[in-house]
Amino acid sequence: MKAAPSGRTIILLLALCAMLGSLATQLLVPALPRMASDLGADTRTIQLVIGLYLAGLGAGQLIAGPLSDRFGRKPVLLGGLLLFVAGSAIAAITSNMMVILGARVLQALGAAAGVVASRVMVADYFPAHEIAARQATLMAVVLLSPAAAPVIGGLIAETLGWRAIFAGLVVLALVNAALAVP
């Protein structure tokens, strides 16, 4: 018989899902000049890669919340991870700026499910007297990602190219989905 995961393991898994939202932005920021050059995009257009993503992330949370209440946290979380994978994969392989922008919106909608579901799932997994402390731990872990991500994104873009950032996000989301399935 398989042992139930510990509270720390649950928080770590939820944090991995929640931080995809910020990682997909922060990893990419240092790669924007190279992306613009490779795609022949001007400054305004390449900034839409971030702007549309943030708009999609915000709007997606408004959609993901009610969906997770209606259909359950896990299906919405897994569906969101699959959307995130699709958006990341499309962005990694296309050279069309408009397709990349659409892929970023898809990626953001998927990330929004992780942001919402992970926070709500804390209340599903822990007793009422632990929720505030567990939420604080979740947020502390999630807030570490924007600090390190630009450095990591810059290194990836410099050594492997900006497409590798999207490929890495595909792998990370697939690992998250595999860990969330059981």
PDB file of C-alpha atoms in Angstrom:
ATOM      1  CA  MET A   1       0.000   0.000   0.000  1.00  0.00           C
ATOM      2  CA  LYS A   2       1.321   3.414  -0.984  1.00  0.00           C
ATOM      3  CA  ALA A   3       1.941   5.965   1.787  1.00  0.00           C
ATOM      4  CA  ALA A   4       0.152   9.307   1.616  1.00  0.00           C
ATOM      5  CA  PRO A   5       2.416  12.218   0.681  1.00  0.00           C
ATOM      6  CA  SER A   6       3.612  14.433   3.519  1.00  0.00           C
ATOM      7  CA  GLY A   7       2.427  17.999   3.965  1.00  0.00           C
ATOM      8  CA  ARG A   8       5.777  19.292   2.679  1.00  0.00           C
ATOM      9  CA  THR A   9       5.517  17.147  -0.436  1.00  0.00           C
ATOM     10  CA  ILE A  10       2.008  18.395  -1.147  1.00  0.00           C
ATOM     11  CA  ILE A  11       3.076  22.036  -0.747  1.00  0.00           C
ATOM     12  CA  LEU A  12       6.090  21.481  -2.994  1.00  0.00           C
ATOM     13  CA  LEU A  13       3.942  19.880  -5.706  1.00  0.00           C
ATOM     14  CA  LEU A  14       1.384  22.678  -5.483  1.00  0.00           C
ATOM     15  CA  ALA A  15       4.167  25.278  -5.596  1.00  0.00           C
ATOM     16  CA  LEU A  16       5.611  23.711  -8.743  1.00  0.00           C
ATOM     17  CA  CYS A  17       2.229  24.106 -10.420  1.00  0.00           C
ATOM     18  CA  ALA A  18       1.653  27.624  -9.101  1.00  0.00           C
ATOM     19  CA  MET A  19       5.050  28.975 -10.080  1.00  0.00           C
ATOM     20  CA  LEU A  20       4.676  28.068 -13.747  1.00  0.00           C
ATOM     21  CA  GLY A  21       2.723  31.299 -14.116  1.00  0.00           C
ATOM     22  CA  SER A  22       5.625  33.502 -13.089  1.00  0.00           C
ATOM     23  CA  LEU A  23       8.353  31.315 -14.578  1.00  0.00           C
ATOM     24  CA  ALA A  24       6.844  31.621 -18.047  1.00  0.00           C
ATOM     25  CA  THR A  25       7.258  35.382 -17.791  1.00  0.00           C
ATOM     26  CA  GLN A  26      10.473  35.789 -15.844  1.00  0.00           C
ATOM     27  CA  LEU A  27      12.503  33.207 -17.770  1.00  0.00           C
ATOM     28  CA  LEU A  28      11.618  34.885 -21.055  1.00  0.00           C
ATOM     29  CA  VAL A  29      12.323  38.538 -20.225  1.00  0.00           C
ATOM     30  CA  PRO A  30      16.106  38.383 -20.800  1.00  0.00           C
ATOM     31  CA  ALA A  31      15.534  36.543 -24.085  1.00  0.00           C
ATOM     32  CA  LEU A  32      13.242  39.192 -25.596  1.00  0.00           C
ATOM     33  CA  PRO A  33      15.952  41.091 -27.528  1.00  0.00           C
ATOM     34  CA  ARG A  34      17.210  37.874 -29.116  1.00  0.00           C
ATOM     35  CA  MET A  35      13.638  36.778 -29.868  1.00  0.00           C
ATOM     36  CA  ALA A  36      12.905  40.122 -31.525  1.00  0.00           C
ATOM     37  CA  SER A  37      16.021  39.854 -33.647  1.00  0.00           C
ATOM     38  CA  ASP A  38      15.348  36.252 -34.698  1.00  0.00           C
ATOM     39  CA  LEU A  39      11.696  36.960 -35.541  1.00  0.00           C
ATOM     40  CA  GLY A  40      12.225  40.384 -37.102  1.00  0.00           C
ATOM     41  CA  ALA A  41       9.857  41.951 -34.560  1.00  0.00           C
ATOM     42  CA  ASP A  42       9.951  45.528 -33.382  1.00  0.00           C
ATOM     43  CA  THR A  43      10.064  46.514 -29.707  1.00  0.00           C
ATOM     44  CA  ARG A  44       6.316  47.070 -29.376  1.00  0.00           C
ATOM     45  CA  THR A  45       5.436  43.729 -30.891  1.00  0.00           C
ATOM     46  CA  ILE A  46       7.931  41.722 -28.851  1.00  0.00           C
ATOM     47  CA  GLN A  47       6.642  43.337 -25.650  1.00  0.00           C
ATOM     48  CA  LEU A  48       3.245  41.812 -26.438  1.00  0.00           C
ATOM     49  CA  VAL A  49       4.850  38.447 -25.655  1.00  0.00           C
ATOM     50  CA  ILE A  50       4.789  39.566 -22.010  1.00  0.00           C
ATOM     51  CA  GLY A  51       1.706  41.819 -22.081  1.00  0.00           C
ATOM     52  CA  LEU A  52      -0.657  39.319 -23.673  1.00  0.00           C
ATOM     53  CA  TYR A  53       0.655  36.585 -21.401  1.00  0.00           C
ATOM     54  CA  LEU A  54      -0.102  38.664 -18.302  1.00  0.00           C
ATOM     55  CA  ALA A  55      -3.573  39.536 -19.608  1.00  0.00           C
ATOM     56  CA  GLY A  56      -4.251  35.857 -20.301  1.00  0.00           C
ATOM     57  CA  LEU A  57      -2.955  34.866 -16.875  1.00  0.00           C
ATOM     58  CA  GLY A  58      -5.309  37.317 -15.171  1.00  0.00           C
ATOM     59  CA  ALA A  59      -8.328  36.462 -17.296  1.00  0.00           C
ATOM     60  CA  GLY A  60      -7.590  32.761 -17.018  1.00  0.00           C
ATOM     61  CA  GLN A  61      -7.807  32.894 -13.239  1.00  0.00           C
ATOM     62  CA  LEU A  62     -11.317  34.290 -13.512  1.00  0.00           C
ATOM     63  CA  ILE A  63     -12.226  31.295 -15.654  1.00  0.00           C
ATOM     64  CA  ALA A  64     -10.263  28.609 -13.779  1.00  0.00           C
ATOM     65  CA  GLY A  65     -11.793  29.373 -10.383  1.00  0.00           C
ATOM     66  CA  PRO A  66     -15.406  28.616 -11.318  1.00  0.00           C
ATOM     67  CA  LEU A  67     -14.318  25.672 -13.474  1.00  0.00           C
ATOM     68  CA  SER A  68     -12.438  24.126 -10.544  1.00  0.00           C
ATOM     69  CA  ASP A  69     -15.501  24.553  -8.335  1.00  0.00           C
ATOM     70  CA  ARG A  70     -17.721  22.881 -10.917  1.00  0.00           C
ATOM     71  CA  PHE A  71     -15.480  20.104 -12.259  1.00  0.00           C
ATOM     72  CA  GLY A  72     -12.954  19.629  -9.467  1.00  0.00           C
ATOM     73  CA  ARG A  73      -9.468  20.906  -8.777  1.00  0.00           C
ATOM     74  CA  LYS A  74      -7.490  18.060 -10.262  1.00  0.00           C
ATOM     75  CA  PRO A  75      -9.174  17.952 -13.695  1.00  0.00           C
ATOM     76  CA  VAL A  76      -8.817  21.729 -14.050  1.00  0.00           C
ATOM     77  CA  LEU A  77      -5.201  21.608 -12.889  1.00  0.00           C
ATOM     78  CA  LEU A  78      -4.341  18.808 -15.322  1.00  0.00           C
ATOM     79  CA  GLY A  79      -6.237  20.498 -18.154  1.00  0.00           C
ATOM     80  CA  GLY A  80      -4.393  23.711 -17.424  1.00  0.00           C
ATOM     81  CA  LEU A  81      -1.049  21.934 -17.480  1.00  0.00           C
ATOM     82  CA  LEU A  82      -1.927  20.438 -20.852  1.00  0.00           C
ATOM     83  CA  LEU A  83      -2.876  23.876 -22.222  1.00  0.00           C
ATOM     84  CA  PHE A  84       0.398  25.226 -20.863  1.00  0.00           C
ATOM     85  CA  VAL A  85       2.319  22.403 -22.571  1.00  0.00           C
ATOM     86  CA  ALA A  86       0.529  23.047 -25.866  1.00  0.00           C
ATOM     87  CA  GLY A  87       1.172  26.789 -25.741  1.00  0.00           C
ATOM     88  CA  SER A  88       4.817  26.292 -24.786  1.00  0.00           C
ATOM     89  CA  ALA A  89       5.394  23.688 -27.503  1.00  0.00           C
ATOM     90  CA  ILE A  90       3.802  25.856 -30.185  1.00  0.00           C
ATOM     91  CA  ALA A  91       5.889  28.862 -29.123  1.00  0.00           C
ATOM     92  CA  ALA A  92       9.045  26.724 -29.194  1.00  0.00           C
ATOM     93  CA  ILE A  93       8.621  25.575 -32.780  1.00  0.00           C
ATOM     94  CA  THR A  94       6.994  28.435 -34.684  1.00  0.00           C
ATOM     95  CA  SER A  95       8.678  31.384 -36.331  1.00  0.00           C
ATOM     96  CA  ASN A  96       5.466  33.357 -36.827  1.00  0.00           C
ATOM     97  CA  MET A  97       5.100  36.198 -34.345  1.00  0.00           C
ATOM     98  CA  MET A  98       1.284  36.111 -34.382  1.00  0.00           C
ATOM     99  CA  VAL A  99       1.315  32.374 -33.663  1.00  0.00           C
ATOM    100  CA  ILE A 100       3.730  32.949 -30.785  1.00  0.00           C
ATOM    101  CA  LEU A 101       1.400  35.585 -29.344  1.00  0.00           C
ATOM    102  CA  GLY A 102      -1.533  33.175 -29.572  1.00  0.00           C
ATOM    103  CA  ALA A 103       0.578  30.422 -28.030  1.00  0.00           C
ATOM    104  CA  ARG A 104       1.467  32.736 -25.156  1.00  0.00           C
ATOM    105  CA  VAL A 105      -2.220  33.360 -24.444  1.00  0.00           C
ATOM    106  CA  LEU A 106      -2.849  29.611 -24.475  1.00  0.00           C
ATOM    107  CA  GLN A 107       0.137  29.108 -22.197  1.00  0.00           C
ATOM    108  CA  ALA A 108      -1.170  31.803 -19.822  1.00  0.00           C
ATOM    109  CA  LEU A 109      -4.647  30.295 -19.656  1.00  0.00           C
ATOM    110  CA  GLY A 110      -3.064  26.993 -18.711  1.00  0.00           C
ATOM    111  CA  ALA A 111      -0.814  28.578 -16.101  1.00  0.00           C
ATOM    112  CA  ALA A 112      -3.831  30.326 -14.581  1.00  0.00           C
ATOM    113  CA  ALA A 113      -5.335  26.953 -13.728  1.00  0.00           C
ATOM    114  CA  GLY A 114      -2.203  26.080 -11.771  1.00  0.00           C
ATOM    115  CA  VAL A 115      -2.224  29.400  -9.949  1.00  0.00           C
ATOM    116  CA  VAL A 116      -5.858  29.026  -8.889  1.00  0.00           C
ATOM    117  CA  ALA A 117      -6.021  25.298  -8.237  1.00  0.00           C
ATOM    118  CA  SER A 118      -2.842  25.198  -6.171  1.00  0.00           C
ATOM    119  CA  ARG A 119      -4.057  27.880  -3.786  1.00  0.00           C
ATOM    120  CA  VAL A 120      -7.491  26.339  -3.380  1.00  0.00           C
ATOM    121  CA  MET A 121      -6.119  22.824  -2.989  1.00  0.00           C
ATOM    122  CA  VAL A 122      -4.300  23.894   0.176  1.00  0.00           C
ATOM    123  CA  ALA A 123      -7.723  24.136   1.836  1.00  0.00           C
ATOM    124  CA  ASP A 124      -8.658  20.753   0.378  1.00  0.00           C
ATOM    125  CA  TYR A 125      -5.618  18.947   1.786  1.00  0.00           C
ATOM    126  CA  PHE A 126      -5.062  20.579   5.173  1.00  0.00           C
ATOM    127  CA  PRO A 127      -7.193  21.146   8.277  1.00  0.00           C
ATOM    128  CA  ALA A 128      -8.518  24.657   8.920  1.00  0.00           C
ATOM    129  CA  HIS A 129      -5.990  25.435  11.653  1.00  0.00           C
ATOM    130  CA  GLU A 130      -3.069  24.763   9.229  1.00  0.00           C
ATOM    131  CA  ILE A 131      -4.336  26.570   6.135  1.00  0.00           C
ATOM    132  CA  ALA A 132      -2.812  29.999   6.820  1.00  0.00           C
ATOM    133  CA  ALA A 133       0.617  28.556   7.590  1.00  0.00           C
ATOM    134  CA  ARG A 134       0.500  26.249   4.554  1.00  0.00           C
ATOM    135  CA  GLN A 135      -0.591  29.123   2.271  1.00  0.00           C
ATOM    136  CA  ALA A 136       2.319  31.194   3.588  1.00  0.00           C
ATOM    137  CA  THR A 137       4.745  28.357   2.836  1.00  0.00           C
ATOM    138  CA  LEU A 138       3.261  27.924  -0.645  1.00  0.00           C
ATOM    139  CA  MET A 139       3.619  31.630  -1.380  1.00  0.00           C
ATOM    140  CA  ALA A 140       7.190  31.733  -0.056  1.00  0.00           C
ATOM    141  CA  VAL A 141       8.209  28.950  -2.416  1.00  0.00           C
ATOM    142  CA  VAL A 142       6.335  30.503  -5.358  1.00  0.00           C
ATOM    143  CA  LEU A 143       7.877  33.927  -4.751  1.00  0.00           C
ATOM    144  CA  LEU A 144      11.403  32.524  -4.997  1.00  0.00           C
ATOM    145  CA  SER A 145      10.932  31.753  -8.693  1.00  0.00           C
ATOM    146  CA  PRO A 146      10.882  35.364  -9.986  1.00  0.00           C
ATOM    147  CA  ALA A 147      14.175  36.047  -8.230  1.00  0.00           C
ATOM    148  CA  ALA A 148      16.152  33.284  -9.940  1.00  0.00           C
ATOM    149  CA  ALA A 149      14.246  32.929 -13.207  1.00  0.00           C
ATOM    150  CA  PRO A 150      15.711  35.911 -15.133  1.00  0.00           C
ATOM    151  CA  VAL A 151      19.253  34.719 -14.482  1.00  0.00           C
ATOM    152  CA  ILE A 152      18.376  31.166 -15.511  1.00  0.00           C
ATOM    153  CA  GLY A 153      16.439  32.411 -18.552  1.00  0.00           C
ATOM    154  CA  GLY A 154      19.351  34.591 -19.617  1.00  0.00           C
ATOM    155  CA  LEU A 155      21.773  31.680 -19.357  1.00  0.00           C
ATOM    156  CA  ILE A 156      19.451  29.390 -21.309  1.00  0.00           C
ATOM    157  CA  ALA A 157      18.869  31.991 -24.020  1.00  0.00           C
ATOM    158  CA  GLU A 158      22.584  32.723 -24.315  1.00  0.00           C
ATOM    159  CA  THR A 159      23.706  29.111 -24.490  1.00  0.00           C
ATOM    160  CA  LEU A 160      20.787  27.265 -26.108  1.00  0.00           C
ATOM    161  CA  GLY A 161      18.606  30.007 -27.595  1.00  0.00           C
ATOM    162  CA  TRP A 162      15.216  31.408 -26.597  1.00  0.00           C
ATOM    163  CA  ARG A 163      13.319  28.404 -27.950  1.00  0.00           C
ATOM    164  CA  ALA A 164      14.990  26.262 -25.289  1.00  0.00           C
ATOM    165  CA  ILE A 165      13.161  28.278 -22.635  1.00  0.00           C
ATOM    166  CA  PHE A 166       9.834  27.169 -24.077  1.00  0.00           C
ATOM    167  CA  ALA A 167      11.101  23.595 -24.424  1.00  0.00           C
ATOM    168  CA  GLY A 168      12.168  23.636 -20.776  1.00  0.00           C
ATOM    169  CA  LEU A 169       8.726  24.888 -19.760  1.00  0.00           C
ATOM    170  CA  VAL A 170       7.168  21.987 -21.688  1.00  0.00           C
ATOM    171  CA  VAL A 171       9.303  19.528 -19.730  1.00  0.00           C
ATOM    172  CA  LEU A 172       8.567  21.214 -16.394  1.00  0.00           C
ATOM    173  CA  ALA A 173       4.810  21.218 -17.039  1.00  0.00           C
ATOM    174  CA  LEU A 174       4.872  17.560 -18.099  1.00  0.00           C
ATOM    175  CA  VAL A 175       6.733  16.648 -14.909  1.00  0.00           C
ATOM    176  CA  ASN A 176       4.167  18.630 -12.910  1.00  0.00           C
ATOM    177  CA  ALA A 177       1.331  16.795 -14.660  1.00  0.00           C
ATOM    178  CA  ALA A 178       2.955  13.412 -14.020  1.00  0.00           C
ATOM    179  CA  LEU A 179       3.349  14.256 -10.332  1.00  0.00           C
ATOM    180  CA  ALA A 180      -0.236  15.525 -10.090  1.00  0.00           C
ATOM    181  CA  VAL A 181      -1.869  12.463 -11.652  1.00  0.00           C
ATOM    182  CA  PRO A 182      -1.632   9.986  -8.711  1.00  0.00           C
TER     183      PRO A 182
END
